[in-house]
mmCIF file of C-alpha atoms in Angstrom:
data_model
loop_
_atom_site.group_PDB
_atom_site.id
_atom_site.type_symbol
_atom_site.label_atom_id
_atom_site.label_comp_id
_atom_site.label_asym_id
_atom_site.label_seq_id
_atom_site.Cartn_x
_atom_site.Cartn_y
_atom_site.Cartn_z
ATOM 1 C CA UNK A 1 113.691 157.773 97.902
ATOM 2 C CA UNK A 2 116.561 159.788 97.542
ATOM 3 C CA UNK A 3 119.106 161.085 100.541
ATOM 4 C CA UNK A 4 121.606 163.520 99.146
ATOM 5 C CA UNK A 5 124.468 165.059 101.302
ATOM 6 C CA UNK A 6 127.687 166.856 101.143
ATOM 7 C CA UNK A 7 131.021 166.214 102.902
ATOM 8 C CA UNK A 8 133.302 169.290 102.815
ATOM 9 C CA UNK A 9 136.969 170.068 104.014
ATOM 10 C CA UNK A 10 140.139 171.509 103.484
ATOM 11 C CA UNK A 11 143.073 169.234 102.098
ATOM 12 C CA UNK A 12 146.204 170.722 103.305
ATOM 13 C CA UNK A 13 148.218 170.858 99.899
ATOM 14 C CA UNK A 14 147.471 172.175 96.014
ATOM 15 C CA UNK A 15 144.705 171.384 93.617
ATOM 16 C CA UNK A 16 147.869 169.674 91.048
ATOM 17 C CA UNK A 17 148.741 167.419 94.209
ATOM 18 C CA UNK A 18 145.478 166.669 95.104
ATOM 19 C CA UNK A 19 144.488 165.478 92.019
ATOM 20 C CA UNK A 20 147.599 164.063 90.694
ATOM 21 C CA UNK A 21 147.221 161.779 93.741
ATOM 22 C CA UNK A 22 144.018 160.561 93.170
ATOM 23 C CA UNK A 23 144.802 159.803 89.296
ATOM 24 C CA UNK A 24 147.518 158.022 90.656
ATOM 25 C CA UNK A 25 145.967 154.496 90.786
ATOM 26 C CA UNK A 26 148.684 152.190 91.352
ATOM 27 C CA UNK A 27 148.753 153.013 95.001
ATOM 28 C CA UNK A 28 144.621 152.608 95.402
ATOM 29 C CA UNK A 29 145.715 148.893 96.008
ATOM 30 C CA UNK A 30 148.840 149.401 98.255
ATOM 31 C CA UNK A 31 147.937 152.305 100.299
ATOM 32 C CA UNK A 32 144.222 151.481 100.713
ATOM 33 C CA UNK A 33 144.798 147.753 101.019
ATOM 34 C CA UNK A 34 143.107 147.645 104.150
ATOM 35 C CA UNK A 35 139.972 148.543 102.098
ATOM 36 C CA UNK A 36 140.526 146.616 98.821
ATOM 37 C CA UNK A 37 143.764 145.173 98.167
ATOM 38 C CA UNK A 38 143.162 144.651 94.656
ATOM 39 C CA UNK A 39 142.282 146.939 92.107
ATOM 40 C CA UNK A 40 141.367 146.422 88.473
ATOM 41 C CA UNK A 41 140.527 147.980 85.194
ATOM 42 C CA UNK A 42 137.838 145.683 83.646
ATOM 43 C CA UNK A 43 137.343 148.688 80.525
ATOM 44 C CA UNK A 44 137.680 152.181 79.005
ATOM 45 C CA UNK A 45 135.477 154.610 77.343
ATOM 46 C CA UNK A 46 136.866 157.813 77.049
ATOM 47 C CA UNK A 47 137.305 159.294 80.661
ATOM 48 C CA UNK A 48 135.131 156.557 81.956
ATOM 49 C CA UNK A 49 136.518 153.570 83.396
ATOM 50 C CA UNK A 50 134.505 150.434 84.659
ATOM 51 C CA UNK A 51 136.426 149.142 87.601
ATOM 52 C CA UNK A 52 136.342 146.101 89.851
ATOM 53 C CA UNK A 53 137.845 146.069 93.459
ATOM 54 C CA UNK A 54 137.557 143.041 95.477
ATOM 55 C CA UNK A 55 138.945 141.897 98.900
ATOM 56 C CA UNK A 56 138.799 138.536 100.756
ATOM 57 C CA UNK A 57 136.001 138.072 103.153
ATOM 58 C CA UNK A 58 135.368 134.450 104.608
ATOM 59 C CA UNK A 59 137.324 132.691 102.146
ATOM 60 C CA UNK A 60 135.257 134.236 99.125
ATOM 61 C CA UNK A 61 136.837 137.040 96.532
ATOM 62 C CA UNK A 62 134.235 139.993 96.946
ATOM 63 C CA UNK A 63 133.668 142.815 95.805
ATOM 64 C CA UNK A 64 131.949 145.835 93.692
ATOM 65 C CA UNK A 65 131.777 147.095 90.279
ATOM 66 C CA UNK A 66 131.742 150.648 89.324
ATOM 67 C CA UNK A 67 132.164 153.390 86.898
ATOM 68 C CA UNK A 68 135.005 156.015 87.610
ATOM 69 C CA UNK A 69 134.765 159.108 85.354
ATOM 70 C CA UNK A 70 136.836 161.628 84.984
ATOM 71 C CA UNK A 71 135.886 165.359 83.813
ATOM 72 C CA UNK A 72 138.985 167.545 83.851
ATOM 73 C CA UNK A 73 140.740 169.111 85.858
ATOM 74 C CA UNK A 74 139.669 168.428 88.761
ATOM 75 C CA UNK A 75 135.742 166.610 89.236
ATOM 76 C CA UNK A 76 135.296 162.608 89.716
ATOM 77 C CA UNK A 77 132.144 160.302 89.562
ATOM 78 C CA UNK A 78 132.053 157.183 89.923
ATOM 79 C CA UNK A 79 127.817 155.423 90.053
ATOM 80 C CA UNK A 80 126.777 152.179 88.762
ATOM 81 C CA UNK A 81 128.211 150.406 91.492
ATOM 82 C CA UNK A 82 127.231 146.614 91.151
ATOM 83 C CA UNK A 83 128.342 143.839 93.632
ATOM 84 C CA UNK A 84 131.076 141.530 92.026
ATOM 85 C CA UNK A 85 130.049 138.595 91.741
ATOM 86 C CA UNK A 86 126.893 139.752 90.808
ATOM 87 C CA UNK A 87 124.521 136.949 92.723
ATOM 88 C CA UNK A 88 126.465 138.518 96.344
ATOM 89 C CA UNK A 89 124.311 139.490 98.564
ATOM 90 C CA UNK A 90 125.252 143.153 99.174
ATOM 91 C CA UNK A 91 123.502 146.867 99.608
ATOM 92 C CA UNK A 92 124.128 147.465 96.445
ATOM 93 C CA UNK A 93 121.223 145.620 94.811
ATOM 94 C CA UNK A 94 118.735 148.100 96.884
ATOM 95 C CA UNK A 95 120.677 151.054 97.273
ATOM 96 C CA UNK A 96 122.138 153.360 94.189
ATOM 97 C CA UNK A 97 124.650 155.438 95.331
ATOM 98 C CA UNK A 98 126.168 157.637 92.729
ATOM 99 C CA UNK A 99 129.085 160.424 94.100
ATOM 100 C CA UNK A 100 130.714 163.893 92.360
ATOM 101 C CA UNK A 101 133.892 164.723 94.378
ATOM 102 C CA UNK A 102 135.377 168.161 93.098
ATOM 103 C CA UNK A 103 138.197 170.105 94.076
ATOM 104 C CA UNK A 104 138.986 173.438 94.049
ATOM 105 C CA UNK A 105 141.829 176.217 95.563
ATOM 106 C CA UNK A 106 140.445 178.182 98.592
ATOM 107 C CA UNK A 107 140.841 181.643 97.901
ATOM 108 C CA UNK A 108 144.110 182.241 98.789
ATOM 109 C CA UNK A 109 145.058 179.370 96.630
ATOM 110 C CA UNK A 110 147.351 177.558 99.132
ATOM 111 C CA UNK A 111 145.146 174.854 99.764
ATOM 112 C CA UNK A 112 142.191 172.503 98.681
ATOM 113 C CA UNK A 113 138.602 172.010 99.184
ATOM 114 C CA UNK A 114 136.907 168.761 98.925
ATOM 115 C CA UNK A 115 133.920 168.812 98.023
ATOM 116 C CA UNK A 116 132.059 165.172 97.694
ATOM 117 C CA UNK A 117 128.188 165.232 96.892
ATOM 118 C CA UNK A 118 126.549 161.745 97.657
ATOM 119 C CA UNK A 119 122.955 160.714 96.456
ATOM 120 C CA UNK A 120 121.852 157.582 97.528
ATOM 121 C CA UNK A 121 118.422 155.847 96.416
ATOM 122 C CA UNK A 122 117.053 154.445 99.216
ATOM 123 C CA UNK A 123 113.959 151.855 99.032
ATOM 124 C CA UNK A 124 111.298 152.853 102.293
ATOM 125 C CA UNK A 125 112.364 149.656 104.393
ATOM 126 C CA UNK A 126 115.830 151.085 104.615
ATOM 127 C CA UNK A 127 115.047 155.133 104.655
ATOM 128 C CA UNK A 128 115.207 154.717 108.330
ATOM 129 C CA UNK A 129 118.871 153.960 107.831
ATOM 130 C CA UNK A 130 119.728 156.765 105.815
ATOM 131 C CA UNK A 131 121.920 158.658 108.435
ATOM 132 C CA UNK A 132 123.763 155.576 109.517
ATOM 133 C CA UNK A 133 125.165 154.628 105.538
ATOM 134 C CA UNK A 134 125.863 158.473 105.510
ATOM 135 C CA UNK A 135 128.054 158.178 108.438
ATOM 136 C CA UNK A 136 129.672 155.065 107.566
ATOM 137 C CA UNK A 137 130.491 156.340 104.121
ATOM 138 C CA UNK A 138 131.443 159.633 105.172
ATOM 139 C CA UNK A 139 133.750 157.712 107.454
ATOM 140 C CA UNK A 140 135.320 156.247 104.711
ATOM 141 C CA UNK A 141 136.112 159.097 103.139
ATOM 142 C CA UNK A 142 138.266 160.952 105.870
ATOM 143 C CA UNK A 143 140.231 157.922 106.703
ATOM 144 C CA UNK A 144 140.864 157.336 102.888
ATOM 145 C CA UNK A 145 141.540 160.634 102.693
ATOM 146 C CA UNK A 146 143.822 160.626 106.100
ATOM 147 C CA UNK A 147 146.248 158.267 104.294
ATOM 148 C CA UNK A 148 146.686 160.191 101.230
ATOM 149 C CA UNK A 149 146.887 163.568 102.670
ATOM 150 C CA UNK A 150 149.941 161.502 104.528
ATOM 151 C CA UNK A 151 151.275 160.876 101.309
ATOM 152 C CA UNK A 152 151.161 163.980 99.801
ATOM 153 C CA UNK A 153 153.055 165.635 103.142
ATOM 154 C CA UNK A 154 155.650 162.971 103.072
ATOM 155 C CA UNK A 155 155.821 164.046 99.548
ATOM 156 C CA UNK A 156 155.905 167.716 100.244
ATOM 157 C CA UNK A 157 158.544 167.320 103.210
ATOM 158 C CA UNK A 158 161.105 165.677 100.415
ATOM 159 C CA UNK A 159 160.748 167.343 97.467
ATOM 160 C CA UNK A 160 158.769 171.076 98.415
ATOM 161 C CA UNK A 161 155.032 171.930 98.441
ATOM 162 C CA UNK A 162 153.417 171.345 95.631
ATOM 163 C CA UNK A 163 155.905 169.414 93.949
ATOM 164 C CA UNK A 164 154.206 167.058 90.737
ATOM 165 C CA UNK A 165 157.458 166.931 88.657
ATOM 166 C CA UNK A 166 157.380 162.734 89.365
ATOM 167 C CA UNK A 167 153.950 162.764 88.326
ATOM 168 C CA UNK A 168 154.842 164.733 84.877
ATOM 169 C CA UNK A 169 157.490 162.337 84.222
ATOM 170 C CA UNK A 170 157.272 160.476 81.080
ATOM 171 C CA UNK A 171 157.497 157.010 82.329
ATOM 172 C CA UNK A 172 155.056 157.687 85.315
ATOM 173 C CA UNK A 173 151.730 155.985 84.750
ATOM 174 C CA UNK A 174 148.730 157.856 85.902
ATOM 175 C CA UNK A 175 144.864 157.441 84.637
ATOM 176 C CA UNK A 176 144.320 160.028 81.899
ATOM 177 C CA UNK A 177 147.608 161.159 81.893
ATOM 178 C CA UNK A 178 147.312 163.245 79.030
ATOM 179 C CA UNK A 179 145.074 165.081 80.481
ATOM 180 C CA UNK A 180 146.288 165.773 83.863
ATOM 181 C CA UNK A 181 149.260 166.920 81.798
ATOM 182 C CA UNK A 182 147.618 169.398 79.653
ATOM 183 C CA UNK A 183 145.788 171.048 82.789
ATOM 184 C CA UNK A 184 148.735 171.075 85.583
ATOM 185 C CA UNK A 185 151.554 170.764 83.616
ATOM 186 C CA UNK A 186 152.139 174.046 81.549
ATOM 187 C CA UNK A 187 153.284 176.344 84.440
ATOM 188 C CA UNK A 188 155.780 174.033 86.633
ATOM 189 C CA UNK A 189 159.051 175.461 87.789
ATOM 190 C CA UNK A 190 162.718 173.655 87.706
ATOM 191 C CA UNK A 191 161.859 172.555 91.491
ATOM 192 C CA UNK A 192 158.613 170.703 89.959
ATOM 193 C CA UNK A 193 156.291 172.925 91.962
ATOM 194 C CA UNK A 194 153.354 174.465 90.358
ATOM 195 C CA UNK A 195 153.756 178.521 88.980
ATOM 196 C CA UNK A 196 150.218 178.982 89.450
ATOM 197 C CA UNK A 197 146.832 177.279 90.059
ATOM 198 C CA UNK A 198 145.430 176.185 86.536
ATOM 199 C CA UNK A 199 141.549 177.931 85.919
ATOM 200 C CA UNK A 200 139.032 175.655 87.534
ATOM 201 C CA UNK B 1 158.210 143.489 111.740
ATOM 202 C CA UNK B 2 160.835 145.744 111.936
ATOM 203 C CA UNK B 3 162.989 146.683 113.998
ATOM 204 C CA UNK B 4 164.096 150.894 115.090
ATOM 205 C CA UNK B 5 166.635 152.801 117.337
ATOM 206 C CA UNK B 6 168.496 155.027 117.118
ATOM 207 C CA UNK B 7 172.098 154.639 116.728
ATOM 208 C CA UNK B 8 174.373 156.588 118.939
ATOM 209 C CA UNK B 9 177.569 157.938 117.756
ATOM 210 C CA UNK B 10 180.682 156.004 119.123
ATOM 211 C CA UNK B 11 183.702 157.073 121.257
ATOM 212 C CA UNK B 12 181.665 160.665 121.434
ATOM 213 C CA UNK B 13 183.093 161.721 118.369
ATOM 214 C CA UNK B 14 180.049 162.601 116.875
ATOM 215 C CA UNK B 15 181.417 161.247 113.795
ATOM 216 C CA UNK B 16 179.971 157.721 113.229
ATOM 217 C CA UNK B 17 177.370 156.017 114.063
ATOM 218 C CA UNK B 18 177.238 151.914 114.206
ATOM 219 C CA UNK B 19 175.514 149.130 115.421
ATOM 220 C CA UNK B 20 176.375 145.128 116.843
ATOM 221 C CA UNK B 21 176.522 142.995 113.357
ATOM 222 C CA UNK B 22 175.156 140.450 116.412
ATOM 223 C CA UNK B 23 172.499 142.807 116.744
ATOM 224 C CA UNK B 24 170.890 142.160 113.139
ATOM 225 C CA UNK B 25 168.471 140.145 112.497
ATOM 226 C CA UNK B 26 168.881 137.654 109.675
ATOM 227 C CA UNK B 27 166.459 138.240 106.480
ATOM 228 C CA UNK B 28 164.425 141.249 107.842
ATOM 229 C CA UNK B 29 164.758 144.945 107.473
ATOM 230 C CA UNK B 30 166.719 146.055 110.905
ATOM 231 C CA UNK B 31 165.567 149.939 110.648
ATOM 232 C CA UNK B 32 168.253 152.220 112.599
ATOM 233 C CA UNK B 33 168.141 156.327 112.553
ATOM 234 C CA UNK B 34 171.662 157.348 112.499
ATOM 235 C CA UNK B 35 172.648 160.530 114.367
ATOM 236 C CA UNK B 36 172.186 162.674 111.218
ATOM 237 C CA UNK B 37 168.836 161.961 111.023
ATOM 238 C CA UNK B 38 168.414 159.563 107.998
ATOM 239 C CA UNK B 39 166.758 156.340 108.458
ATOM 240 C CA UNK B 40 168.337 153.342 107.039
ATOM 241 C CA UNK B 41 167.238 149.399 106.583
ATOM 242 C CA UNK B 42 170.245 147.121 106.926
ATOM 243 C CA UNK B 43 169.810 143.530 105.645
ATOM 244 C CA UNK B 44 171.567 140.490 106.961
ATOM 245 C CA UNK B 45 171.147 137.639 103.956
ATOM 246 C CA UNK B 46 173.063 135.080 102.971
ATOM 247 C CA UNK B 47 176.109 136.362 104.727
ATOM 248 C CA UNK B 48 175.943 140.000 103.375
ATOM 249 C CA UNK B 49 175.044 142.684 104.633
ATOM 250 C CA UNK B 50 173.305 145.960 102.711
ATOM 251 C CA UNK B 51 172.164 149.185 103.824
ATOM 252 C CA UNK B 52 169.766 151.441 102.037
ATOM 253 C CA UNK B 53 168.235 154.697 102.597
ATOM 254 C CA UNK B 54 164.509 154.457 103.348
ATOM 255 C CA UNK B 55 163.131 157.074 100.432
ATOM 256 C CA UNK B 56 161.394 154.761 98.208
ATOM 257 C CA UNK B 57 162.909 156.373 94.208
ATOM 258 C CA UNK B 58 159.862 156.086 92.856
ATOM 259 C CA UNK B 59 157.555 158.586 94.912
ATOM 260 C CA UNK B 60 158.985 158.866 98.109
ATOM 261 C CA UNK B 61 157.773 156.321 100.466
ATOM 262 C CA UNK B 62 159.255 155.554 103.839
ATOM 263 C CA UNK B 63 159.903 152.218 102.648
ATOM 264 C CA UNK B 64 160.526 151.145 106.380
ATOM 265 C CA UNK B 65 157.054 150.682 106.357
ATOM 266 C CA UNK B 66 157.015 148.668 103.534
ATOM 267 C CA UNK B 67 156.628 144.396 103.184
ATOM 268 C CA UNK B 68 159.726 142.775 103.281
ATOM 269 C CA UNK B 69 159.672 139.157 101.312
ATOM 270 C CA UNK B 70 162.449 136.666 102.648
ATOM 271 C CA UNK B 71 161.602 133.981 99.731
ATOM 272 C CA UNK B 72 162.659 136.481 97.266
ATOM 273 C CA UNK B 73 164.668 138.986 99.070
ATOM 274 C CA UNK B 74 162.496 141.793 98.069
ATOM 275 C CA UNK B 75 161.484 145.044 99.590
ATOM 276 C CA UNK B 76 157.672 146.186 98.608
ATOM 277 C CA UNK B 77 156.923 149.968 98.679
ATOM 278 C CA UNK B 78 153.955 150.630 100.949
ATOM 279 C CA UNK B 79 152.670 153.250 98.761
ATOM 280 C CA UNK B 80 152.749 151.672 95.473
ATOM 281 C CA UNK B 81 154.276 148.056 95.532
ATOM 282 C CA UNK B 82 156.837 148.334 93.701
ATOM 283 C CA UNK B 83 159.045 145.748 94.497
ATOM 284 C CA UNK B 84 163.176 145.980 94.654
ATOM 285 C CA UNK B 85 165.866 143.865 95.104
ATOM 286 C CA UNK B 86 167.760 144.120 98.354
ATOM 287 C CA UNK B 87 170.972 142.294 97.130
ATOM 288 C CA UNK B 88 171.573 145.269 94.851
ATOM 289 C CA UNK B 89 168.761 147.919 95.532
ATOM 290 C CA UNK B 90 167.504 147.123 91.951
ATOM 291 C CA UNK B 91 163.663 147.641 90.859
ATOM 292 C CA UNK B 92 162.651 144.392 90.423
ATOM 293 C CA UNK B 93 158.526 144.065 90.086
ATOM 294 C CA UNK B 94 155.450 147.260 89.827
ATOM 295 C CA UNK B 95 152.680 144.537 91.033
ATOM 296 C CA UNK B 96 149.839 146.954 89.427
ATOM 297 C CA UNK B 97 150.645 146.402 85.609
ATOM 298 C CA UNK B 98 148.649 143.593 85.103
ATOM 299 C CA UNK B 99 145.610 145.053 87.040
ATOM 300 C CA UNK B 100 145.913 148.179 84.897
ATOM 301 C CA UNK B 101 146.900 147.018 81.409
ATOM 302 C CA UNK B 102 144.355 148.123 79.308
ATOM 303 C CA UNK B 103 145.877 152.251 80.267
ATOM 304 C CA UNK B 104 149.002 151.377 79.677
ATOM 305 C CA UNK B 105 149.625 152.045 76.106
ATOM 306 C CA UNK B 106 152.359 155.246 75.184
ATOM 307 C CA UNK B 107 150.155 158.463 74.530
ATOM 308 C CA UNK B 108 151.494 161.975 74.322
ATOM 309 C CA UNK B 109 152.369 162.447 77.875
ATOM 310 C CA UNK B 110 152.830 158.754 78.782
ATOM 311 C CA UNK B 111 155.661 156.386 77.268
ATOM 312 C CA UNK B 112 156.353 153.194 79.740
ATOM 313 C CA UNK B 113 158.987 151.760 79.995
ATOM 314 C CA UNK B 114 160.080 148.006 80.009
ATOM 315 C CA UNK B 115 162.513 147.783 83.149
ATOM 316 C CA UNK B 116 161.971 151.543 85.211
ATOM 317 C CA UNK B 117 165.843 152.554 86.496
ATOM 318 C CA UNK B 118 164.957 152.821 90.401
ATOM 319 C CA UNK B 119 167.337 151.943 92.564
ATOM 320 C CA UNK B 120 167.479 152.332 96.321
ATOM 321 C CA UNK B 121 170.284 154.523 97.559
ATOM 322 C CA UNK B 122 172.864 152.741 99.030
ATOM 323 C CA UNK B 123 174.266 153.805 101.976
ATOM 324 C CA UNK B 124 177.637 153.125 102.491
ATOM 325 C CA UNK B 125 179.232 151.207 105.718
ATOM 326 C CA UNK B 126 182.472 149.183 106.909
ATOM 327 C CA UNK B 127 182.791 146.543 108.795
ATOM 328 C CA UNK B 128 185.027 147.347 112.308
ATOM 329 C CA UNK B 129 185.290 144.397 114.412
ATOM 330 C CA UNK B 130 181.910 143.225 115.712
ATOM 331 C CA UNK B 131 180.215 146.249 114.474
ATOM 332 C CA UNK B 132 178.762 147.814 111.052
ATOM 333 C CA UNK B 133 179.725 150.938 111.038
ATOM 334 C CA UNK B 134 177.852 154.444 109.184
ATOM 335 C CA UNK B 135 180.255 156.871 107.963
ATOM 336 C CA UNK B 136 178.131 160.141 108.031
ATOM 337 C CA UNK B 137 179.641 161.322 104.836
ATOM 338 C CA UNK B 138 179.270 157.889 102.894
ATOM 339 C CA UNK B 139 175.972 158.239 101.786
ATOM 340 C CA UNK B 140 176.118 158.411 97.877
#
């Protein structure tokens, strides 16, 4: 049985800075270590990327499996979310939850919408549930969200709205680099700020 | 774990701003805001003392939130990681290379590099008496 729903806000800052912050993986495991405090790459096809993120719960490692893809410039997936180790018992061997976060300039191109779909596959003993792993997930989401939307205003107070020049940087690591490059980095001014929006 | 105040100028010149070396706490970040506004971390280690702005090089953290870790004398970025050295600001350690390995090969956009330059900004001080004292135009 399937329970679809939609979280959608504003994020107070540019599509470029939005997304440049959540290719920015290394600080998934520093900034979100409340969450998961580790935060690996297990493999790579393409724009898809299996990952594993684990945390410490009792003495045991923990954790979950997933796939993260990437469709340019600005949409993320991530579904086959497994426990890790695989024998755990967790939600995940009942419920399938697959997400599509996009985002996109509101009209006046200043800032960003979020917009996260969520489909979970529900077996009938848990349906009655439904509303209560939509909450907790959608709670998850905001206060993830909260800390990087910190970020990217701490960001913005040093070095100007919209700034992604450190992200351009050769030496800066980012997942699909190439990529992010070839959408938000033709237009950028000396400051590092974005000339225009790219085409979404 | 660390500690903040603000540091009032001395002898109401407006001038300088310093703090009690007494005051500092040995092998921990002692976090101060001088009167011009920037926030520094001042280590007492070993017998030195070293000041540093709080803007992390790499992205911009306040790294006064960051870990400090005594064994190695290393400040961790709370954004990132990154680790640096607080005897001479150096970079010292990115804790997510391992983890992430398998991206990290050069591409078009994307050449890594062995030993990243990032340093912490020192910020500049003198010793008067009992007291470490902040020039306002020392910063470099």
């Amino acid at each position: 049985m399937k329970h679809r729903f939609s979280l959608i806000y504003e994020l107070d800052t540019t599509v470029a800075c939005a997304v440049a912050a959540y290719l920015d993986a290394e600080h998934y495991a520093n900034l979100h270590n409340k969450y998961s405090p580790r935060y690996a790459v297990l493999s790579q096809d393409g724009y898809r990327l299996e990952v594993e993120q684990t945390w410490r719960y009792a003495g045991w490692t923990i954790g979950q499996i997933y796939t993260a893809e990437y469709q340019p410039p600005a949409r993320f997936l991530q579904y086959d979310i497994r426990p890790s180790p695989w024998w755990m018992a967790s939600i995940h061997h009942v419920v399938r939850t697959r997400t599509d976060l996009r985002y996109y300039p509101t009209p006046d191109g200043e800032k960003t919408i979020s917009h996260l779909e969520v489909e979970l596959d529900i077996p009938f003993w848990l349906w009655p549930l439904r509303h209560v792993l939509e909450r907790q997930l959608c709670s998850l989401k905001r206060e993830k969200d909260q800390e990087d939307i910190e970020m990217i205003q701490r960001r913005a107070k040093l070095f100007g709205r919209g700034n992604i020049k450190d992200y351009l940087a050769d030496h800066q690591f980012l997942f699909h680099k190439d990529a992010f490059v070839e959408h938000f980095g033709g237009a950028v001014e000396a400051d590092g700020s974005a000339v225009s929006e790219p085409r979404l | 774990m660390t500690q903040q105040g603000i540091v009032g100028a001395v002898d109401g010149s407006d001038e300088r701003d310093s703090v009690p070396v007494a005051e500092l706490e040995e092998d921990r970040p002692n976090v101060y805001v001088l009167s011009s506004g920037t926030k520094v971390l001042v280590f007492r280690r070993n017998g030195q003392i070293r000041a540093f702005g709080e803007v992390c090089p790499h992205m911009g953290a306040d790294l006064s939130e960051g870990s400090y870790c005594p064994k190695t004398g290393t400040m961790a970025c709370p954004w990132h990681g990154y680790r640096y050295s607080i005897d001479d600001g150096r970079f010292v350690e990115n804790p997510n290379e391992g983890s992430m390995a398998l991206l990290r090969v050069p591409s078009k956009h994307y050449h890594p590099e062995r030993q990243p330059s990032y340093c912490l900004r020192s910020v500049l001080f003198e010793i008067r008496g009992d007291r470490v004292d902040f020039g306002r135009k020392r910063d470099r």
